[in-house]
Coordinates of C-alpha atoms and ligand atoms in Angstrom, one line a residue:
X1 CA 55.3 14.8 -27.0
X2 CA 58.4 15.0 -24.9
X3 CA 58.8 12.0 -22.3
X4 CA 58.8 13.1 -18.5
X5 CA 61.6 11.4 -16.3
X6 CA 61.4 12.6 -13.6
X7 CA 62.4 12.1 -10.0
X8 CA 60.6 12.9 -7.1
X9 CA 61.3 16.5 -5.2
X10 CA 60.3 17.2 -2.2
X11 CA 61.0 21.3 -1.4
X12 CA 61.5 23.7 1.6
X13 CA 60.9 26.8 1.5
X14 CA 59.8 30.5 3.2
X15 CA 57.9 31.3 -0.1
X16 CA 59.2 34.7 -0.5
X17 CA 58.9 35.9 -3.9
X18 CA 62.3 33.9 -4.9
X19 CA 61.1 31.3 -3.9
X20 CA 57.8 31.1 -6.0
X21 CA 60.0 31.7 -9.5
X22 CA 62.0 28.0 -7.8
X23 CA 58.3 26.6 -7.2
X24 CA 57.3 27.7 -10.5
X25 CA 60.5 26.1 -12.2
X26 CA 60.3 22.9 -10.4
X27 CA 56.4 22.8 -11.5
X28 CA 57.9 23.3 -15.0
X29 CA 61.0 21.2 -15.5
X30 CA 60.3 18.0 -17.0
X31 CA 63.0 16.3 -14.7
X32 CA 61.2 16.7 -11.7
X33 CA 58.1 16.0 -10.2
X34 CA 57.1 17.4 -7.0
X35 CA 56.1 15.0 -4.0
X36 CA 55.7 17.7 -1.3
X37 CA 56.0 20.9 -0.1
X38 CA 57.1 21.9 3.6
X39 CA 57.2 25.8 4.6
X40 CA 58.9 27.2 7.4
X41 CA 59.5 30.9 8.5
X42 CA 62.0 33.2 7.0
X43 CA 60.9 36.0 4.2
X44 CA 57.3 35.2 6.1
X45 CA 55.9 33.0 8.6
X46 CA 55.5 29.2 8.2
X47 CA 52.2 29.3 8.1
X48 CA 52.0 32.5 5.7
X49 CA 54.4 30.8 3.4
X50 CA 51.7 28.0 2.8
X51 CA 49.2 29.7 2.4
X52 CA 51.3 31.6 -1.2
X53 CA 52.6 28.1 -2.0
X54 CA 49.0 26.8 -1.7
X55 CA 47.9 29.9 -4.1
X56 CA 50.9 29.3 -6.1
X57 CA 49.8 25.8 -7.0
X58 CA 46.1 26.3 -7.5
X59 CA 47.1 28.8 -9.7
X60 CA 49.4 27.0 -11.7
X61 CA 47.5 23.7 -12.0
X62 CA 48.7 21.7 -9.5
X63 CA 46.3 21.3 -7.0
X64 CA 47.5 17.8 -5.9
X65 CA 50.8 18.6 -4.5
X66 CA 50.7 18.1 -0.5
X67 CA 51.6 21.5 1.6
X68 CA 52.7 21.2 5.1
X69 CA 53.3 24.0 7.8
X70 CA 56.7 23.4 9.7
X71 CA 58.3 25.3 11.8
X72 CA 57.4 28.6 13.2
X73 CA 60.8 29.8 15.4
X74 CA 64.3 28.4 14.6
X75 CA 65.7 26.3 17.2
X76 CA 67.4 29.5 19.2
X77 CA 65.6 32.3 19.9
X78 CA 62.1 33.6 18.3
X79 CA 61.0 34.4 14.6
X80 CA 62.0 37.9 14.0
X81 CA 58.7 38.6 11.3
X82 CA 60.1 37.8 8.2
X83 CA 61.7 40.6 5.4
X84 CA 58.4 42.6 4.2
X85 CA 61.2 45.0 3.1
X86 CA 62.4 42.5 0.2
X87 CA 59.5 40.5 0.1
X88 CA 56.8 42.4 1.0
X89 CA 53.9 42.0 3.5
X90 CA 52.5 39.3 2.6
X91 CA 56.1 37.8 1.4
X92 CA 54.9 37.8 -2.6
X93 CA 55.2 41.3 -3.3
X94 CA 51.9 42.6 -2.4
X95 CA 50.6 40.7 -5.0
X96 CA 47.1 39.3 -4.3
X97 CA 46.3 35.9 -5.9
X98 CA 43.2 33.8 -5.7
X99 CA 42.6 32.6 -2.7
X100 CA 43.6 28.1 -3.1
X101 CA 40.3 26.4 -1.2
X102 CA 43.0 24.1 0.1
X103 CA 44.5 24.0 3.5
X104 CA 47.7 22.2 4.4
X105 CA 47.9 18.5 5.6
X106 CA 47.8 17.6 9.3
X107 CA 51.1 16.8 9.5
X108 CA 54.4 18.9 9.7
X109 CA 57.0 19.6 7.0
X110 CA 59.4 17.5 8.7
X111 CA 57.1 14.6 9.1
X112 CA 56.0 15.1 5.8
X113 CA 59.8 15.1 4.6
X114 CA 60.2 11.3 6.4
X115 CA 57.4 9.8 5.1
X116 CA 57.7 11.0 1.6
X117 CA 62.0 9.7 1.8
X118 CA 60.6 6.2 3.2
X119 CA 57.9 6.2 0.2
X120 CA 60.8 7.3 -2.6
X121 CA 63.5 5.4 -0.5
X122 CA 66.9 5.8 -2.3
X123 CA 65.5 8.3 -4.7
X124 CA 64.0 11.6 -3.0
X125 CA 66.1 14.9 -3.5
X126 CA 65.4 17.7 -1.3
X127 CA 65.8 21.1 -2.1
X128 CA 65.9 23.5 0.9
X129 CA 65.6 27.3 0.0
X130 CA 64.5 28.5 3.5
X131 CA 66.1 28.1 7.0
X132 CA 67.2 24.6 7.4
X133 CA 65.0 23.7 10.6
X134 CA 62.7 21.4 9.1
X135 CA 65.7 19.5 8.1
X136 CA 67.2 19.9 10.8
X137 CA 64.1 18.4 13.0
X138 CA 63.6 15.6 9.9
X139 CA 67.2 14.5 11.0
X140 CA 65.9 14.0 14.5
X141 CA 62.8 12.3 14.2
X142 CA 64.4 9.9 11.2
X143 CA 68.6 9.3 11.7
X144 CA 68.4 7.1 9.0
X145 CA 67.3 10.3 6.6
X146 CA 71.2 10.7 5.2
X147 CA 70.6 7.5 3.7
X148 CA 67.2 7.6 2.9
X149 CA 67.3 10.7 0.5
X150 CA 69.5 10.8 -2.4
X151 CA 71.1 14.7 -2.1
X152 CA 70.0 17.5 -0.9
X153 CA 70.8 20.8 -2.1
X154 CA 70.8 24.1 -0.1
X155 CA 70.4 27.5 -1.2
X156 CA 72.4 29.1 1.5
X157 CA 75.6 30.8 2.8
X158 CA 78.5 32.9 1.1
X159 CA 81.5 31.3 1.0
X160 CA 84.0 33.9 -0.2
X161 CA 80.8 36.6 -0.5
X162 CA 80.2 39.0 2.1
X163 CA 77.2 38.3 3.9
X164 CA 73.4 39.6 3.2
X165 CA 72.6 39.6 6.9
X166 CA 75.8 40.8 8.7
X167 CA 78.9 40.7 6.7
X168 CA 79.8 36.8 6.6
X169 CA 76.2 35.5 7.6
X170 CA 73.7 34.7 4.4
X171 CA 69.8 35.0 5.6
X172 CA 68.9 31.3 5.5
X173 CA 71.6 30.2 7.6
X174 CA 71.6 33.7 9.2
X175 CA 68.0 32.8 10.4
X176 CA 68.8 29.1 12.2
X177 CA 72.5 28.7 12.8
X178 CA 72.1 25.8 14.6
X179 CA 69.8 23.8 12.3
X180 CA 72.4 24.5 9.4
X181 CA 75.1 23.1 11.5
X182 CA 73.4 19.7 12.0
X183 CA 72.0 19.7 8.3
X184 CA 75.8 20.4 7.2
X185 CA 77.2 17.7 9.5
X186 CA 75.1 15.1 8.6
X187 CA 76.5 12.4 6.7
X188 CA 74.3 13.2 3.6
X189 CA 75.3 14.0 -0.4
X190 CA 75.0 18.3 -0.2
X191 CA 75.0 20.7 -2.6
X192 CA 75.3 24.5 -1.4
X193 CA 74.0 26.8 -3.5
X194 CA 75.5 30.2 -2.0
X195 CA 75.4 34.1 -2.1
X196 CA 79.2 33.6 -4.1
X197 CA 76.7 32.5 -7.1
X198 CA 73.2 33.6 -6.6
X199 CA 74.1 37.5 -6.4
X200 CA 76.2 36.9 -9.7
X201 CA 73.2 35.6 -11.7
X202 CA 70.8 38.3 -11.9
X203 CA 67.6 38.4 -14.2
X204 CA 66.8 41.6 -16.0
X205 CA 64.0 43.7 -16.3
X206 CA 64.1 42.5 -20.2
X207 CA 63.5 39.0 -18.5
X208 CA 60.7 40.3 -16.5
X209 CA 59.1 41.6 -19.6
X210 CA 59.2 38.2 -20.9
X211 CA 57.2 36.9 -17.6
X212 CA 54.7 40.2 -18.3
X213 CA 53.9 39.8 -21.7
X214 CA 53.1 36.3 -21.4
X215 CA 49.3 35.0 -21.0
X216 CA 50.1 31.9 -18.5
X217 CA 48.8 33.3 -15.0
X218 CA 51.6 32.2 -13.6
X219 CA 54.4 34.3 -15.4
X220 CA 52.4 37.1 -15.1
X221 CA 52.4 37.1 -11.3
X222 CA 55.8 36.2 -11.1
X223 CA 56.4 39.3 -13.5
X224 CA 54.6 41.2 -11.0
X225 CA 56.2 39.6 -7.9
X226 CA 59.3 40.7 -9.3
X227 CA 58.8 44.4 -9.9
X228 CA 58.5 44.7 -5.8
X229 CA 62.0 42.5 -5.4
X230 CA 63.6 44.9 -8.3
X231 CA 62.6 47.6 -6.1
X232 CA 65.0 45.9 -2.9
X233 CA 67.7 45.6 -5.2
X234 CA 68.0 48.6 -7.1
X235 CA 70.0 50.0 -4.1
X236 CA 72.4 47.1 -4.4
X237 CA 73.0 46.7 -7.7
X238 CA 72.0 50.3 -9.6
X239 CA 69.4 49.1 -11.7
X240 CA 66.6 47.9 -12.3
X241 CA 66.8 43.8 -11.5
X242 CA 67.5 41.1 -8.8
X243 CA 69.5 37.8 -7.7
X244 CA 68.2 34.6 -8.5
X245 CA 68.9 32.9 -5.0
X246 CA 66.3 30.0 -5.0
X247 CA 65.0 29.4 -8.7
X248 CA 69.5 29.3 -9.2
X249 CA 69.4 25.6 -6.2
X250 CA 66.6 24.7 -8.2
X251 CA 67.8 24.2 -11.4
X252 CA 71.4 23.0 -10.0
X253 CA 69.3 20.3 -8.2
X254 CA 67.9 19.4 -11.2
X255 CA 70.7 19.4 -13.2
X256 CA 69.5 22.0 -15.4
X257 CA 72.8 23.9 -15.7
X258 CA 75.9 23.3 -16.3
X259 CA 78.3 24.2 -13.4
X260 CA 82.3 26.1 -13.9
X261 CA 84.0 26.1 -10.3
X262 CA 82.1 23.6 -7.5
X263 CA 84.6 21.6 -5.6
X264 CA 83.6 19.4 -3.2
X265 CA 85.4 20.7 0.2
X266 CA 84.2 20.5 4.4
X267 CA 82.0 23.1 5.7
X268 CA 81.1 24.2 8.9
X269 CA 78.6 26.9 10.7
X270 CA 79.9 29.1 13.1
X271 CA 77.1 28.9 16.0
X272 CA 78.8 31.1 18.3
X273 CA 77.2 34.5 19.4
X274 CA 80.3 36.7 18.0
X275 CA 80.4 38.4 14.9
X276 CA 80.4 35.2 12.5
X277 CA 77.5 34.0 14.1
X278 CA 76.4 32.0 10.7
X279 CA 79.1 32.3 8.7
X280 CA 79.7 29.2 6.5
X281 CA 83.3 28.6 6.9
X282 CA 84.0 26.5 3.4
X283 CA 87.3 25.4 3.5
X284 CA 88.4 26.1 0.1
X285 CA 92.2 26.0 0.6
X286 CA 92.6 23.8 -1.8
X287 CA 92.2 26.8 -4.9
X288 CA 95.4 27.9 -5.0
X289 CA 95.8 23.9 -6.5
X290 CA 92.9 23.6 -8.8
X291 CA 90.8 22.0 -6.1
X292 CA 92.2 18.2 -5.2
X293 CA 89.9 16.2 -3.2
X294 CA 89.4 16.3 0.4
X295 CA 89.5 13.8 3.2
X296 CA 86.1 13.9 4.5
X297 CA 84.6 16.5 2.2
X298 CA 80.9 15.7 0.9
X299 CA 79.9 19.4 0.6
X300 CA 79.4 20.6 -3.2
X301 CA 80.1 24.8 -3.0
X302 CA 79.0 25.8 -6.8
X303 CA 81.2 29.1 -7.0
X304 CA 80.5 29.8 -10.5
X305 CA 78.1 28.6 -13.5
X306 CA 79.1 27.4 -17.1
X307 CA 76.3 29.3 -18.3
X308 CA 73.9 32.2 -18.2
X309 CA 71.1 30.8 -15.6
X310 CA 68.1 33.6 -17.1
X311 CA 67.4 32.2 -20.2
X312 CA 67.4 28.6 -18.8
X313 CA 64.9 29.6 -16.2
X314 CA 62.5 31.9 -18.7
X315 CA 63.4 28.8 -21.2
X316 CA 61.9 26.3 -18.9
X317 CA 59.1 27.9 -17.6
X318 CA 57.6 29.1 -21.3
X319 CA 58.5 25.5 -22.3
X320 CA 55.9 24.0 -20.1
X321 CA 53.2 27.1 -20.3
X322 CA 53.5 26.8 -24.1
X323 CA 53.2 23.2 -24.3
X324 CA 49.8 23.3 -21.5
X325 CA 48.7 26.1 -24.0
X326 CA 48.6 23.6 -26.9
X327 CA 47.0 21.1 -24.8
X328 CA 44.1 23.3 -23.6
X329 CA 44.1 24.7 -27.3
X330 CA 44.8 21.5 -30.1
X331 CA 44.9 22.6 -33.8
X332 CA 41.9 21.2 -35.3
Ligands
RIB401 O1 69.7 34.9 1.1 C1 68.8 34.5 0.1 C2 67.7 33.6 0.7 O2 67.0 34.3 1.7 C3 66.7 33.2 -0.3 O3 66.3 31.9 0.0 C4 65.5 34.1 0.0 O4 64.3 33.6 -0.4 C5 65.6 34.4 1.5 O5 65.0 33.3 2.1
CA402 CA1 63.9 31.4 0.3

Protein backbone atom coordinates (compact mmCIF):
# COMPACT_ATOMS: atom_id res chain seq x y z
CA UNK A 1 0.00 0.00 0.00
CA UNK A 2 1.45 3.33 -0.98
CA UNK A 3 2.41 5.70 2.07
CA UNK A 4 0.26 9.02 2.30
CA UNK A 5 2.51 12.24 3.06
CA UNK A 6 0.62 14.62 2.94
CA UNK A 7 0.26 18.18 3.93
CA UNK A 8 -2.68 19.92 4.96
CA UNK A 9 -4.89 21.99 2.24
CA UNK A 10 -7.11 24.16 2.96
CA UNK A 11 -9.18 25.39 -0.58
CA UNK A 12 -11.35 28.32 -1.85
CA UNK A 13 -13.37 28.07 -4.20
CA UNK A 14 -16.94 29.19 -6.29
CA UNK A 15 -17.54 25.38 -7.03
CA UNK A 16 -18.25 25.78 -10.53
CA UNK A 17 -17.84 22.77 -12.43
CA UNK A 18 -13.80 23.46 -12.65
CA UNK A 19 -13.67 23.60 -9.61
CA UNK A 20 -15.22 20.12 -8.58
CA UNK A 21 -12.53 18.23 -11.06
CA UNK A 22 -9.71 20.50 -8.49
CA UNK A 23 -11.84 19.24 -5.36
CA UNK A 24 -11.95 15.89 -6.85
CA UNK A 25 -8.05 15.87 -7.46
CA UNK A 26 -7.10 17.21 -4.22
CA UNK A 27 -9.51 14.39 -2.60
CA UNK A 28 -7.40 12.07 -4.74
CA UNK A 29 -3.64 13.05 -4.58
CA UNK A 30 -1.87 11.25 -2.03
CA UNK A 31 0.21 14.52 -1.21
CA UNK A 32 -2.55 16.23 0.17
CA UNK A 33 -4.96 16.09 2.66
CA UNK A 34 -7.74 18.45 2.93
CA UNK A 35 -8.35 20.45 6.27
CA UNK A 36 -11.15 22.81 5.00
CA UNK A 37 -13.11 24.06 2.52
CA UNK A 38 -14.37 27.84 2.29
CA UNK A 39 -16.78 28.97 -0.76
CA UNK A 40 -17.42 32.26 -1.88
CA UNK A 41 -19.39 33.62 -4.87
CA UNK A 42 -18.27 33.70 -8.43
CA UNK A 43 -19.53 30.80 -11.10
CA UNK A 44 -22.51 30.60 -8.15
CA UNK A 45 -23.30 32.07 -4.92
CA UNK A 46 -21.31 31.33 -1.65
CA UNK A 47 -23.78 29.72 -0.28
CA UNK A 48 -24.76 27.66 -3.57
CA UNK A 49 -21.15 26.74 -3.90
CA UNK A 50 -21.42 24.82 -0.49
CA UNK A 51 -24.01 23.34 -0.86
CA UNK A 52 -22.11 21.22 -4.49
CA UNK A 53 -18.91 21.07 -2.46
CA UNK A 54 -20.97 19.52 0.40
CA UNK A 55 -22.57 16.94 -2.33
CA UNK A 56 -19.22 16.65 -3.83
CA UNK A 57 -17.77 15.23 -0.65
CA UNK A 58 -20.58 13.03 0.46
CA UNK A 59 -20.40 11.61 -2.70
CA UNK A 60 -16.96 10.95 -2.85
CA UNK A 61 -16.38 9.64 0.67
CA UNK A 62 -15.36 12.39 2.48
CA UNK A 63 -17.92 13.40 4.68
CA UNK A 64 -15.56 14.81 7.40
CA UNK A 65 -14.03 17.59 5.59
CA UNK A 66 -15.44 21.02 7.21
CA UNK A 67 -17.36 23.44 4.57
CA UNK A 68 -17.79 27.03 5.36
CA UNK A 69 -19.92 29.81 3.57
CA UNK A 70 -17.84 33.11 2.98
CA UNK A 71 -18.45 35.73 1.31
CA UNK A 72 -21.54 36.66 -0.62
CA UNK A 73 -20.52 40.24 -2.55
CA UNK A 74 -16.86 41.22 -3.28
CA UNK A 75 -15.66 44.11 -1.34
CA UNK A 76 -16.94 46.82 -4.28
CA UNK A 77 -20.09 46.63 -5.51
CA UNK A 78 -22.75 43.64 -5.49
CA UNK A 79 -22.64 39.85 -6.74
CA UNK A 80 -23.56 39.93 -10.31
CA UNK A 81 -25.38 36.05 -10.13
CA UNK A 82 -22.70 33.98 -11.03
CA UNK A 83 -21.97 32.37 -14.96
CA UNK A 84 -25.03 29.82 -15.42
CA UNK A 85 -23.90 30.22 -19.04
CA UNK A 86 -20.48 28.21 -18.36
CA UNK A 87 -21.49 26.65 -15.37
CA UNK A 88 -24.86 26.25 -15.37
CA UNK A 89 -27.77 27.00 -12.96
CA UNK A 90 -26.95 25.48 -10.36
CA UNK A 91 -23.02 26.09 -11.10
CA UNK A 92 -22.36 22.00 -11.76
CA UNK A 93 -23.76 21.66 -15.05
CA UNK A 94 -27.32 20.85 -14.32
CA UNK A 95 -26.23 17.89 -12.84
CA UNK A 96 -28.28 16.84 -9.86
CA UNK A 97 -26.38 14.88 -7.12
CA UNK A 98 -27.55 13.44 -3.91
CA UNK A 99 -28.52 15.72 -1.66
CA UNK A 100 -25.18 15.72 1.48
CA UNK A 101 -27.41 15.72 4.95
CA UNK A 102 -24.61 18.03 6.07
CA UNK A 103 -24.78 21.78 6.45
CA UNK A 104 -21.83 24.06 6.68
CA UNK A 105 -20.04 25.06 9.98
CA UNK A 106 -21.03 28.21 11.85
CA UNK A 107 -18.26 29.93 11.10
CA UNK A 108 -17.03 31.86 7.80
CA UNK A 109 -14.47 30.74 5.30
CA UNK A 110 -12.18 33.28 6.35
CA UNK A 111 -12.43 32.44 10.03
CA UNK A 112 -12.25 28.96 9.12
CA UNK A 113 -8.96 29.82 6.94
CA UNK A 114 -7.28 31.38 10.44
CA UNK A 115 -8.06 28.88 12.64
CA UNK A 116 -7.07 25.96 10.53
CA UNK A 117 -3.29 28.18 9.59
CA UNK A 118 -2.90 28.62 13.57
CA UNK A 119 -3.77 24.67 13.99
CA UNK A 120 -1.16 23.69 10.95
CA UNK A 121 1.10 26.79 11.77
CA UNK A 122 4.03 26.83 9.34
CA UNK A 123 2.59 24.15 7.21
CA UNK A 124 -0.98 25.05 5.62
CA UNK A 125 -1.05 25.73 1.80
CA UNK A 126 -3.94 27.44 0.41
CA UNK A 127 -5.29 27.09 -2.81
CA UNK A 128 -7.66 29.86 -3.93
CA UNK A 129 -9.63 29.09 -7.22
CA UNK A 130 -12.45 31.63 -6.76
CA UNK A 131 -12.38 35.42 -6.08
CA UNK A 132 -9.88 36.17 -3.60
CA UNK A 133 -12.21 37.85 -0.85
CA UNK A 134 -12.07 35.33 1.69
CA UNK A 135 -8.37 35.86 1.59
CA UNK A 136 -8.52 38.98 1.32
CA UNK A 137 -10.86 39.37 4.69
CA UNK A 138 -8.49 36.30 6.38
CA UNK A 139 -5.66 38.95 5.90
CA UNK A 140 -7.67 41.31 7.99
CA UNK A 141 -8.87 39.54 10.70
CA UNK A 142 -5.23 37.65 11.14
CA UNK A 143 -1.98 40.07 9.77
CA UNK A 144 0.08 37.49 10.88
CA UNK A 145 -1.54 34.94 8.08
CA UNK A 146 1.63 35.66 5.48
CA UNK A 147 3.56 33.96 8.01
CA UNK A 148 1.30 31.60 9.25
CA UNK A 149 0.57 29.70 5.99
CA UNK A 150 3.28 28.28 3.95
CA UNK A 151 2.21 29.42 0.07
CA UNK A 152 -0.58 30.02 -1.41
CA UNK A 153 -1.36 29.50 -4.87
CA UNK A 154 -3.99 31.37 -7.12
CA UNK A 155 -5.76 30.32 -10.07
CA UNK A 156 -6.18 33.75 -11.46
CA UNK A 157 -5.25 36.50 -14.03
CA UNK A 158 -3.59 36.48 -17.63
CA UNK A 159 -0.41 37.75 -17.74
CA UNK A 160 0.39 37.98 -21.44
CA UNK A 161 -3.29 36.29 -22.26
CA UNK A 162 -6.06 38.37 -23.23
CA UNK A 163 -8.66 38.45 -20.72
CA UNK A 164 -11.88 36.13 -20.20
CA UNK A 165 -13.93 38.90 -18.79
CA UNK A 166 -12.88 42.07 -20.75
CA UNK A 167 -9.80 41.83 -22.65
CA UNK A 168 -7.00 42.07 -19.89
CA UNK A 169 -9.30 41.14 -16.79
CA UNK A 170 -9.38 37.06 -15.91
CA UNK A 171 -12.97 36.28 -13.98
CA UNK A 172 -11.51 35.60 -10.51
CA UNK A 173 -9.75 38.70 -10.27
CA UNK A 174 -12.26 40.27 -12.65
CA UNK A 175 -14.88 39.49 -9.89
CA UNK A 176 -12.96 41.35 -6.62
CA UNK A 177 -10.26 43.58 -7.84
CA UNK A 178 -9.60 44.92 -4.76
CA UNK A 179 -9.35 41.70 -2.66
CA UNK A 180 -6.71 40.41 -5.35
CA UNK A 181 -4.72 43.49 -4.80
CA UNK A 182 -4.30 42.98 -1.05
CA UNK A 183 -3.95 39.09 -1.45
CA UNK A 184 -1.03 40.02 -4.18
CA UNK A 185 0.56 42.60 -1.89
CA UNK A 186 0.81 40.76 1.00
CA UNK A 187 4.08 39.63 1.99
CA UNK A 188 3.20 35.87 1.50
CA UNK A 189 4.97 32.92 -0.82
CA UNK A 190 2.37 33.04 -4.20
CA UNK A 191 1.93 31.08 -6.96
CA UNK A 192 -0.38 32.46 -9.90
CA UNK A 193 -1.87 30.02 -11.82
CA UNK A 194 -3.18 32.16 -14.92
CA UNK A 195 -5.33 32.23 -18.19
CA UNK A 196 -1.47 32.23 -20.06
CA UNK A 197 -1.55 28.42 -18.84
CA UNK A 198 -4.96 27.22 -18.03
CA UNK A 199 -6.53 27.92 -21.66
CA UNK A 200 -3.41 25.99 -23.10
CA UNK A 201 -4.07 22.78 -21.21
CA UNK A 202 -7.31 21.51 -22.39
CA UNK A 203 -8.82 18.02 -21.66
CA UNK A 204 -10.47 16.20 -24.48
CA UNK A 205 -13.59 14.63 -24.96
CA UNK A 206 -11.36 11.22 -25.16
CA UNK A 207 -10.54 12.31 -21.42
CA UNK A 208 -14.04 12.77 -20.64
CA UNK A 209 -14.78 9.30 -21.88
CA UNK A 210 -12.30 8.13 -19.49
CA UNK A 211 -14.37 9.92 -16.49
CA UNK A 212 -17.74 8.23 -18.31
CA UNK A 213 -16.88 4.90 -18.58
CA UNK A 214 -15.55 4.61 -15.21
CA UNK A 215 -17.84 3.08 -12.25
CA UNK A 216 -16.53 5.49 -9.32
CA UNK A 217 -19.58 8.02 -8.81
CA UNK A 218 -17.45 10.62 -8.82
CA UNK A 219 -15.87 10.38 -12.36
CA UNK A 220 -18.96 9.80 -13.65
CA UNK A 221 -20.48 13.13 -12.55
CA UNK A 222 -17.52 14.94 -13.34
CA UNK A 223 -17.89 13.28 -16.96
CA UNK A 224 -21.19 14.64 -16.98
CA UNK A 225 -20.35 18.06 -15.39
CA UNK A 226 -18.15 18.35 -18.22
CA UNK A 227 -20.25 17.71 -21.24
CA UNK A 228 -22.25 21.14 -20.09
CA UNK A 229 -18.61 23.14 -19.84
CA UNK A 230 -17.66 21.46 -23.46
CA UNK A 231 -20.73 23.03 -24.60
CA UNK A 232 -19.24 26.88 -23.33
CA UNK A 233 -16.20 26.17 -25.03
CA UNK A 234 -16.94 24.78 -28.21
CA UNK A 235 -17.35 28.48 -29.40
CA UNK A 236 -13.88 29.24 -28.17
CA UNK A 237 -11.92 26.62 -29.16
CA UNK A 238 -13.95 24.63 -32.27
CA UNK A 239 -14.41 21.47 -30.65
CA UNK A 240 -15.55 19.51 -28.50
CA UNK A 241 -13.45 20.16 -24.95
CA UNK A 242 -12.47 22.79 -22.19
CA UNK A 243 -9.59 24.62 -20.08
CA UNK A 244 -8.45 23.16 -17.02
CA UNK A 245 -8.37 26.50 -14.92
CA UNK A 246 -8.69 25.14 -11.35
CA UNK A 247 -7.95 21.21 -11.31
CA UNK A 248 -4.35 22.94 -13.49
CA UNK A 249 -3.49 25.38 -9.49
CA UNK A 250 -4.33 22.23 -8.00
CA UNK A 251 -1.94 20.06 -9.09
CA UNK A 252 0.83 22.96 -9.35
CA UNK A 253 0.11 23.39 -5.56
CA UNK A 254 0.77 20.05 -5.08
CA UNK A 255 3.59 19.70 -6.99
CA UNK A 256 2.10 17.24 -9.19
CA UNK A 257 3.62 18.69 -12.45
CA UNK A 258 6.47 19.69 -13.56
CA UNK A 259 6.61 23.33 -14.62
CA UNK A 260 8.73 24.91 -18.18
CA UNK A 261 8.59 28.92 -17.87
CA UNK A 262 7.53 30.38 -14.08
CA UNK A 263 9.72 33.10 -13.06
CA UNK A 264 9.25 34.69 -10.00
CA UNK A 265 8.50 38.55 -11.00
CA UNK A 266 6.17 41.66 -8.95
CA UNK A 267 2.58 41.81 -9.76
CA UNK A 268 0.07 44.23 -9.35
CA UNK A 269 -3.90 44.65 -9.88
CA UNK A 270 -5.11 47.51 -11.59
CA UNK A 271 -8.18 48.61 -9.25
CA UNK A 272 -9.01 51.56 -11.18
CA UNK A 273 -12.53 51.89 -12.96
CA UNK A 274 -10.94 52.25 -16.64
CA UNK A 275 -10.57 49.63 -19.08
CA UNK A 276 -7.91 47.45 -17.04
CA UNK A 277 -10.04 47.38 -14.27
CA UNK A 278 -8.39 43.76 -13.06
CA UNK A 279 -5.77 43.35 -15.21
CA UNK A 280 -2.80 41.63 -13.56
CA UNK A 281 0.12 43.67 -14.59
CA UNK A 282 3.09 40.90 -14.17
CA UNK A 283 6.15 42.51 -14.80
CA UNK A 284 7.84 40.09 -16.92
CA UNK A 285 10.48 42.35 -18.49
CA UNK A 286 12.90 40.45 -17.54
CA UNK A 287 12.21 37.60 -20.79
CA UNK A 288 14.02 39.08 -23.16
CA UNK A 289 17.02 37.82 -20.49
CA UNK A 290 15.99 34.44 -19.51
CA UNK A 291 14.24 35.69 -16.43
CA UNK A 292 17.08 37.03 -13.67
CA UNK A 293 15.70 37.53 -10.30
CA UNK A 294 13.89 40.56 -9.12
CA UNK A 295 14.24 42.89 -6.22
CA UNK A 296 11.18 42.41 -4.37
CA UNK A 297 9.50 39.75 -6.45
CA UNK A 298 7.71 36.82 -4.54
CA UNK A 299 5.11 36.19 -7.18
CA UNK A 300 5.52 32.68 -9.05
CA UNK A 301 3.60 33.38 -12.88
CA UNK A 302 3.73 29.59 -14.29
CA UNK A 303 3.60 30.59 -18.12
CA UNK A 304 4.00 27.12 -19.44
CA UNK A 305 4.07 23.34 -18.20
CA UNK A 306 6.90 20.66 -18.72
CA UNK A 307 4.21 18.26 -19.29
CA UNK A 308 0.84 17.35 -20.59
CA UNK A 309 -1.45 18.18 -17.36
CA UNK A 310 -4.68 15.57 -18.76
CA UNK A 311 -3.23 12.42 -18.10
CA UNK A 312 -1.77 13.50 -14.69
CA UNK A 313 -5.20 14.62 -13.64
CA UNK A 314 -7.28 11.36 -15.17
CA UNK A 315 -3.93 9.44 -13.72
CA UNK A 316 -4.49 10.71 -10.24
CA UNK A 317 -7.96 10.52 -9.91
CA UNK A 318 -8.35 6.67 -11.32
CA UNK A 319 -5.31 6.03 -8.97
CA UNK A 320 -7.25 6.66 -5.92
CA UNK A 321 -10.87 5.31 -7.23
CA UNK A 322 -9.03 2.09 -8.29
CA UNK A 323 -7.21 1.65 -5.17
CA UNK A 324 -10.85 2.46 -2.87
CA UNK A 325 -12.25 -0.16 -5.44
CA UNK A 326 -9.85 -2.83 -4.15
CA UNK A 327 -10.39 -1.85 -0.72
CA UNK A 328 -14.24 -2.11 -0.81
CA UNK A 329 -13.59 -5.35 -3.01
CA UNK A 330 -10.22 -7.55 -1.62
CA UNK A 331 -9.32 -10.68 -3.63
CA UNK A 332 -10.14 -13.51 -1.51
O1 LIG B 1 -11.24 32.27 -15.17
C1 LIG B 1 -11.36 30.97 -14.73
C2 LIG B 1 -11.82 30.92 -13.30
O2 LIG B 1 -13.11 31.53 -13.21
C3 LIG B 1 -11.99 29.53 -12.75
O3 LIG B 1 -11.66 29.53 -11.38
C4 LIG B 1 -13.45 29.25 -12.93
O4 LIG B 1 -13.95 28.31 -12.02
C5 LIG B 1 -14.07 30.61 -12.73
O5 LIG B 1 -14.26 30.84 -11.38
CA1 LIG C 1 -13.29 28.64 -9.77
Amino acid sequence: MTQRTAAPFYLDCDTGIDDALALAYLLASPRAELVGIGTVSGNISAAGGARNTLDLLSLAGHPDIPVAVGAHDPQVGTFHGGAPHVHGDNGIGGVDLPTSDREPIEATAAELLVQLAHQHAGELRVVAIGPLTNIAEALRLEPKLPELVAEITIMGGAAMAPGNITPVAEANIANDPEAAAEVLAASWNVTLVPLDVTMTNVFEESHRQELLASEHPVSQALGEMLGYYFGFYIDIFGRACSAMHDPLAAAIAVRGVELAVAPTVRVAVDTTNGPSRGQTVCDLRGLYAGFPAQSGARCQVVLELGEDFAPHLLGTMQAAWLSEEQVAAPVA
